[in-house]
mmCIF file of C-alpha atoms in Angstrom:
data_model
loop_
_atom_site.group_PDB
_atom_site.id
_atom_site.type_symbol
_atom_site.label_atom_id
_atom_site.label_comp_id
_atom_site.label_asym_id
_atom_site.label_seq_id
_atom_site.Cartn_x
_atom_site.Cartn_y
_atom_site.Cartn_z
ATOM 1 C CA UNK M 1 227.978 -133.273 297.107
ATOM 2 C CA UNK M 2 226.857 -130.149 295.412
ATOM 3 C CA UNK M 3 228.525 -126.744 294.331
ATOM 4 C CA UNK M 4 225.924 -123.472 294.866
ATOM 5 C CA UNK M 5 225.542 -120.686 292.979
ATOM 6 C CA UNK M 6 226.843 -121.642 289.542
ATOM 7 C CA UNK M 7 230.383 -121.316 288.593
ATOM 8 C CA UNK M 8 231.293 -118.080 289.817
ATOM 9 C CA UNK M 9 230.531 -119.209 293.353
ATOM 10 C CA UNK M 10 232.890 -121.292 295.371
ATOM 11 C CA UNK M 11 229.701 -122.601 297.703
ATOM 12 C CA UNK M 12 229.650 -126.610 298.433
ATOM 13 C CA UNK M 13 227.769 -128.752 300.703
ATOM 14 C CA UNK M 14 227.095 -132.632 301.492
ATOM 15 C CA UNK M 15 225.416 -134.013 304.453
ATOM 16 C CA UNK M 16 227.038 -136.490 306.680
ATOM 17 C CA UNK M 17 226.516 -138.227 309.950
ATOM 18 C CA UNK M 18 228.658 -137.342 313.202
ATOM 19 C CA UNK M 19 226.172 -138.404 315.675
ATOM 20 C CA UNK M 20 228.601 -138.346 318.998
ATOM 21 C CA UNK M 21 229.487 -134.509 318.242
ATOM 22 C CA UNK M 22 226.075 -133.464 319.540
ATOM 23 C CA UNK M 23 226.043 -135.095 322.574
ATOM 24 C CA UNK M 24 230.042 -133.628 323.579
ATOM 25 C CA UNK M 25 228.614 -129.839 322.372
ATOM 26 C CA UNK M 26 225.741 -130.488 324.603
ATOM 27 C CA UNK M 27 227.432 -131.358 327.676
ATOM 28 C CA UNK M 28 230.257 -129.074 327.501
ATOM 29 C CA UNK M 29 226.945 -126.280 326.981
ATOM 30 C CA UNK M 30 224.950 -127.591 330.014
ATOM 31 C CA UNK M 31 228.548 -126.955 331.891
ATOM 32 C CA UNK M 32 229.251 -123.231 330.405
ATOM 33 C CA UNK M 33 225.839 -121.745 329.861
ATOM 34 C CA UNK M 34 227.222 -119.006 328.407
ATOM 35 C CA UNK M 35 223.990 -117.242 326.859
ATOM 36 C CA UNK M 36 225.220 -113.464 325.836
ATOM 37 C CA UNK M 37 221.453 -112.932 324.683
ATOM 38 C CA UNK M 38 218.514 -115.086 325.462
ATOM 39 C CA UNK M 39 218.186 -116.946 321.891
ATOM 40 C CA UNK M 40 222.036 -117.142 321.516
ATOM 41 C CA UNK M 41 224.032 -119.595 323.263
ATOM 42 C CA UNK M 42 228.215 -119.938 322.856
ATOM 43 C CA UNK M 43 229.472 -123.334 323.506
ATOM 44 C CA UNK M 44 232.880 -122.913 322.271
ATOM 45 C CA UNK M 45 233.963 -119.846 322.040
ATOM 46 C CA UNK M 46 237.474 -118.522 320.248
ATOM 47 C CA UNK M 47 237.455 -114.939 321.867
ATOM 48 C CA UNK M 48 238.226 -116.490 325.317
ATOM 49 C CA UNK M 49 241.383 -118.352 323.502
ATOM 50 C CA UNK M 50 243.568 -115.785 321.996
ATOM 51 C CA UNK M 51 246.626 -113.885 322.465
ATOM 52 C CA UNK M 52 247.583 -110.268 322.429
ATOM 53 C CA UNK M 53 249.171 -108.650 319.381
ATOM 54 C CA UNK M 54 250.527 -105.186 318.316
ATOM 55 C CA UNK M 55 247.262 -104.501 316.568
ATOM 56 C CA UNK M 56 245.342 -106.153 319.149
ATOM 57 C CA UNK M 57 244.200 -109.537 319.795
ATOM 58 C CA UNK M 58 243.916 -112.057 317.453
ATOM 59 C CA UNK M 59 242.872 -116.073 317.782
ATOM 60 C CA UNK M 60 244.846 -118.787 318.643
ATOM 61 C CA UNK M 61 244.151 -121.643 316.099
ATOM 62 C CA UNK M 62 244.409 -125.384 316.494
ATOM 63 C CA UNK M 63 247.010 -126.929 313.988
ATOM 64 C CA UNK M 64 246.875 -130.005 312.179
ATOM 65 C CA UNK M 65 248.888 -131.835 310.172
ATOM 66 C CA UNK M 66 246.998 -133.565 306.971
ATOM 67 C CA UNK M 67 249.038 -136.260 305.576
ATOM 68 C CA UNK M 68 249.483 -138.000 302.470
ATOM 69 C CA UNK M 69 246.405 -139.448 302.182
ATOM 70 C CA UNK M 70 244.355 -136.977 303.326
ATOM 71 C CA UNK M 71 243.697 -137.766 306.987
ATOM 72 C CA UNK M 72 243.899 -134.876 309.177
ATOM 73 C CA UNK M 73 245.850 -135.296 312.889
ATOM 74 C CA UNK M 74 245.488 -132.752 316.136
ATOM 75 C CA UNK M 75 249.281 -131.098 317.274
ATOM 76 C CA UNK M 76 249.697 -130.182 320.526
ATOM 77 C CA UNK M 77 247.517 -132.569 322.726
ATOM 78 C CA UNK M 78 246.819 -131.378 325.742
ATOM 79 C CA UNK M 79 247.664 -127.935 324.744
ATOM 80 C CA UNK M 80 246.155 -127.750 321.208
ATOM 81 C CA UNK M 81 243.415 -125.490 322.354
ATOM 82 C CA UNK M 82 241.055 -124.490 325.620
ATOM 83 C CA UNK M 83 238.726 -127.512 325.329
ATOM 84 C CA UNK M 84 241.669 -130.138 323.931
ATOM 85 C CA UNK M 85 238.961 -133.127 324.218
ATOM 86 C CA UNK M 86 236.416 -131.237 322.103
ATOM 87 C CA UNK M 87 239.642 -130.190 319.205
ATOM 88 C CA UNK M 88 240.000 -134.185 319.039
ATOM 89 C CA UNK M 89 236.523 -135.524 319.142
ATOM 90 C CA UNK M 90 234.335 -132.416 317.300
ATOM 91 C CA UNK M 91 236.578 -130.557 314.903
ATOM 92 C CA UNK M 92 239.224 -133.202 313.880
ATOM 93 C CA UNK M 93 236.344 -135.278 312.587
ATOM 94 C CA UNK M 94 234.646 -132.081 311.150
ATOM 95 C CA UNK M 95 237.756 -131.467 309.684
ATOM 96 C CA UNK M 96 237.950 -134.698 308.066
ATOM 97 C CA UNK M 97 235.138 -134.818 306.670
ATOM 98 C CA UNK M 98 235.199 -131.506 304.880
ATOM 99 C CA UNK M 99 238.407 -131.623 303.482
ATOM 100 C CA UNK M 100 237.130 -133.379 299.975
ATOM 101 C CA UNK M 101 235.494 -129.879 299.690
ATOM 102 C CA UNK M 102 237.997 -127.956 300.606
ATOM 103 C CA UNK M 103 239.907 -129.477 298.472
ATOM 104 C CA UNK M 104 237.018 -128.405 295.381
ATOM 105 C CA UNK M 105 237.459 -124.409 296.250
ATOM 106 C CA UNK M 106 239.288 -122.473 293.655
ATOM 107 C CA UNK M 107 239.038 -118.802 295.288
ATOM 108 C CA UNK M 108 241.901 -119.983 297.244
ATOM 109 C CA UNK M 109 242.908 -123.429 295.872
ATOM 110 C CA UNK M 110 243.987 -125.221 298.676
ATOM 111 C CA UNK M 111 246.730 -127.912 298.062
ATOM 112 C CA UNK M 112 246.148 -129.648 301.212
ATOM 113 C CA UNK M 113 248.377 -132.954 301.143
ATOM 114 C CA UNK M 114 251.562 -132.713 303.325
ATOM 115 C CA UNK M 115 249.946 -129.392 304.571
ATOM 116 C CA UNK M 116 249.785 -127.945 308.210
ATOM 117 C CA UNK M 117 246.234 -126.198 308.698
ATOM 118 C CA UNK M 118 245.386 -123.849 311.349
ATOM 119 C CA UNK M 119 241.872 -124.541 312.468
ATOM 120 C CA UNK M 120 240.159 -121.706 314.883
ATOM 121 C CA UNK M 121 236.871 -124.122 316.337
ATOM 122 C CA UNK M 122 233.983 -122.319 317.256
ATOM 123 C CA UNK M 123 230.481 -123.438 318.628
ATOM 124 C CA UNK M 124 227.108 -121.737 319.148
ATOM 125 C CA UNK M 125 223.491 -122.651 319.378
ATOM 126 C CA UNK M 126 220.898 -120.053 318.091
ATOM 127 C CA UNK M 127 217.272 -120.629 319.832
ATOM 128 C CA UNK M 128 214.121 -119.807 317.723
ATOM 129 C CA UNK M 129 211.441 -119.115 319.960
ATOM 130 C CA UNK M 130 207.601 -121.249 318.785
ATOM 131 C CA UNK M 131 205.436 -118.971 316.848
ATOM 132 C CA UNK M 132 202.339 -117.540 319.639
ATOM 133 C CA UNK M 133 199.880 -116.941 316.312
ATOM 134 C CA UNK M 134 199.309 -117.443 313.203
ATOM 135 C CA UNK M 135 199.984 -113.802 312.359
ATOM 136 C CA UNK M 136 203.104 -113.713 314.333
ATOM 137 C CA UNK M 137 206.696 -114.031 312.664
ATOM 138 C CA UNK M 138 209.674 -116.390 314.575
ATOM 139 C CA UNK M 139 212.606 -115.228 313.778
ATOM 140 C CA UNK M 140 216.162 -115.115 315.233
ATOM 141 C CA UNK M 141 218.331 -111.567 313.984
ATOM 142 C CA UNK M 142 221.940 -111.381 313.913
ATOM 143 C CA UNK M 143 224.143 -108.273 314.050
ATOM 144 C CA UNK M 144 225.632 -107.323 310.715
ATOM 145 C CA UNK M 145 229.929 -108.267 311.318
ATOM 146 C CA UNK M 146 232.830 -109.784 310.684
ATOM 147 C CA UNK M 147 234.635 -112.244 312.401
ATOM 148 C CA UNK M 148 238.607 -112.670 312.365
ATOM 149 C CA UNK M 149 239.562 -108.909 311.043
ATOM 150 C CA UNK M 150 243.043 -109.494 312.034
ATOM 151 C CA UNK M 151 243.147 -113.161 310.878
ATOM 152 C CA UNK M 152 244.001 -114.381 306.985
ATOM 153 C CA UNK M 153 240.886 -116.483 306.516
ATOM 154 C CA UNK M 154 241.171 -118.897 303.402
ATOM 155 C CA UNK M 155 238.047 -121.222 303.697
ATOM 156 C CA UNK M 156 235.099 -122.031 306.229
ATOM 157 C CA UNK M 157 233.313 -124.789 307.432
ATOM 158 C CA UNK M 158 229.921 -125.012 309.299
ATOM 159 C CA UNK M 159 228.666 -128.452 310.236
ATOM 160 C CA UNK M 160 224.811 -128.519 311.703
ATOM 161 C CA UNK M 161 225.030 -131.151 314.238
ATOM 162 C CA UNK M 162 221.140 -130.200 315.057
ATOM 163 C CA UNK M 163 218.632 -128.519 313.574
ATOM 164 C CA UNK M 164 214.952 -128.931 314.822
ATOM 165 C CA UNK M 165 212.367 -131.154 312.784
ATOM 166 C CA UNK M 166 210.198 -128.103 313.445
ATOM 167 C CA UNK M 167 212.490 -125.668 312.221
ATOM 168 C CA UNK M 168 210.912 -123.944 308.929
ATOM 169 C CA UNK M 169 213.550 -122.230 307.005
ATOM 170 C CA UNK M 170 217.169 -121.722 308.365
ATOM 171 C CA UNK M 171 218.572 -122.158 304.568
ATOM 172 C CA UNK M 172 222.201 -120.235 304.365
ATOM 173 C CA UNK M 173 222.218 -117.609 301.973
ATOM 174 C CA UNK M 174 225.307 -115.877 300.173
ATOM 175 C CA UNK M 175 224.940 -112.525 298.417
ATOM 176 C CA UNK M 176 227.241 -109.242 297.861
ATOM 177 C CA UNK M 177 227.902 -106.282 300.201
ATOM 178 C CA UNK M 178 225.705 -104.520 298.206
ATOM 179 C CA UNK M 179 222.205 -104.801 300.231
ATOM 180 C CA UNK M 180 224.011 -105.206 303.602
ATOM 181 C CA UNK M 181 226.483 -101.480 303.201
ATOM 182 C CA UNK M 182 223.670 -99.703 303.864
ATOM 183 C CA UNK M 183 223.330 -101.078 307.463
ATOM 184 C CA UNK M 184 226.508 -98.575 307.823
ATOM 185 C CA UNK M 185 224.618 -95.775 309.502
ATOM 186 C CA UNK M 186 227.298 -93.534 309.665
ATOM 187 C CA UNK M 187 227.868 -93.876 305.861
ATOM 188 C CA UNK M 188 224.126 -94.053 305.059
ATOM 189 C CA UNK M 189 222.658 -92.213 307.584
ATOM 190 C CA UNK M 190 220.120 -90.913 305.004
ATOM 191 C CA UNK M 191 218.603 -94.776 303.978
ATOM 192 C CA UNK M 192 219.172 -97.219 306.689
ATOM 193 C CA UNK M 193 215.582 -96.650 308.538
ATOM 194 C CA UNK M 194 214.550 -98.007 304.653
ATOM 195 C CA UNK M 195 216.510 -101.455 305.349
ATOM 196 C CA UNK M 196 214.619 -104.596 306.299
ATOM 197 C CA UNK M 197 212.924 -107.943 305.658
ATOM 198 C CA UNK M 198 210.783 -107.027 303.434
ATOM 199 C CA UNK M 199 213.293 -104.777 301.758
ATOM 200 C CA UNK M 200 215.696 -107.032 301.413
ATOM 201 C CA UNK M 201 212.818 -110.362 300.684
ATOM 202 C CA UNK M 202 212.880 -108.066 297.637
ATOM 203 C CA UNK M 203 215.937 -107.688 296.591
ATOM 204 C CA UNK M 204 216.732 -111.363 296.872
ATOM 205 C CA UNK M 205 213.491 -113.283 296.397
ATOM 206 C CA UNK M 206 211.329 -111.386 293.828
ATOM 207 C CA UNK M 207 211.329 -112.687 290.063
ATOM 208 C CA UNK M 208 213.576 -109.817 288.719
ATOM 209 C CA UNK M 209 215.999 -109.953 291.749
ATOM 210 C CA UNK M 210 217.940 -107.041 291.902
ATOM 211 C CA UNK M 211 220.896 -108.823 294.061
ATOM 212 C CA UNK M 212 223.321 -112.295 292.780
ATOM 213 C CA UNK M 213 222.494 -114.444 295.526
ATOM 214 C CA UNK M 214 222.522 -118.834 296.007
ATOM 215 C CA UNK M 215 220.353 -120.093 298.799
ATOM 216 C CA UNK M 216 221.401 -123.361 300.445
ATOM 217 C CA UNK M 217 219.206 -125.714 302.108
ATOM 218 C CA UNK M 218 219.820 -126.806 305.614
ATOM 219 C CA UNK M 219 219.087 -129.390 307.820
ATOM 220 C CA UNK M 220 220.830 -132.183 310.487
ATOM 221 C CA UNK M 221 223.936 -132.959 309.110
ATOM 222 C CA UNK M 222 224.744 -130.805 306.429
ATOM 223 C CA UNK M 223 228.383 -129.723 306.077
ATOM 224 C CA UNK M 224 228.870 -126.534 304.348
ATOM 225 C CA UNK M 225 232.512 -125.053 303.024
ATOM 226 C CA UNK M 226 232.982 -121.635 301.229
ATOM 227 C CA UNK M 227 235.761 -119.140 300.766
#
């Protein structure tokens, strides 16, 4: 077990082994196929499981109870969420498993004994496509947002139940806003054409760094929890 980032950062990650959770997130994908983009694949998904609210819609979480002694227990059964076999045999065991870090973070400090948690569980399989050269650059981009707007968020956990032996790179980083509020281009529209990999390489890699950032290393089986 390791904290990130120094003392100001509330980053921590250990590596265990749930080997049955890849095989359930595999089948339930093969049965879905629910592939938005061609390198992005969502195999649980918490948009298609929430409910409708003044200011719009909002996620419905699972709920668990943690007891005494720290072991976590699914409400609800068959109704606890969309996929109830996947709540009780992916993220209950997730859950367990991470709670000795949750229970480290200080930016909230969870007292999680006797506690009910609500747990939104969420899935997804990003495909990185071989490189076709040497001079050519693999790479999978994201779009810049933020998940759970309407939600109060306290902590997160991200479990990599596979990651390819051939897989070069793929470490999480955490930095500020600072780099990223430029991607704004109604607020920026001035700068953002400047904004890039190499731009921001720059900013985060280069010996006089001009951005706070930890890097964490990633590979099968590491279980990650920030706040």
């Amino acid at each position: 077990t390791r904290r990130w980032g120094g003392r100001r950062s509330d980053v921590w990650s250990t590596h265990c082994d749930l080997p049955q959770i890849q095989k359930l997130l595999d089948q339930h994908a093969a049965l879905t196929n629910d592939r938005p983009i061609p390198r992005y694949q969502m195999i649980v998904d918490p948009n298609q499981f929430v409910t409708e609210t003044p200011t719009g819609p909002v996620w419905v979480p699972c709920e668990f109870d943690i007891s005494a002694d720290g072991s976590p227990k699914l409400l609800g059964g068959p109704l606890s969420h969309a996929e109830p076999h996947l709540a009780q045999d992916v993220a209950l065991p997730v859950l367990k498993a991470a709670l000795p870090l949750l229970a480290k973070l200080r930016r909230p400090q969870l007292l999680l004994q006797d506690r009910r948690l609500q747990v939104v569980f969420k899935a997804q399989r990003i495909i990185v496509p071989g490189r076709r050269s040497d001079g050519s650059d693999s790479e999978y981009v994201g779009l810049w947002h933020v998940d759970g707007h309407r939600e109060h968020v306290a902590a997160v956990i991200l479990y990599y139940y596979h990651v390819d032996e051939e897989l070069k790179g793929g470490d999480m980083e955490f930095c500020g806003r600072e780099p990223m509020d430029i991607l704004g281009i109604g607020d920026c529209s001035n700068n953002f054409e400047e904004f890039g990999r190499h731009s921001l390489r720059a900013a985060l890699r280069e010996e006089e760094r001009k951005v706070a950032n930890c890097r964490v290393p990633i590979r099968k089986g590491t279980l990650l929890v920030f706040s």
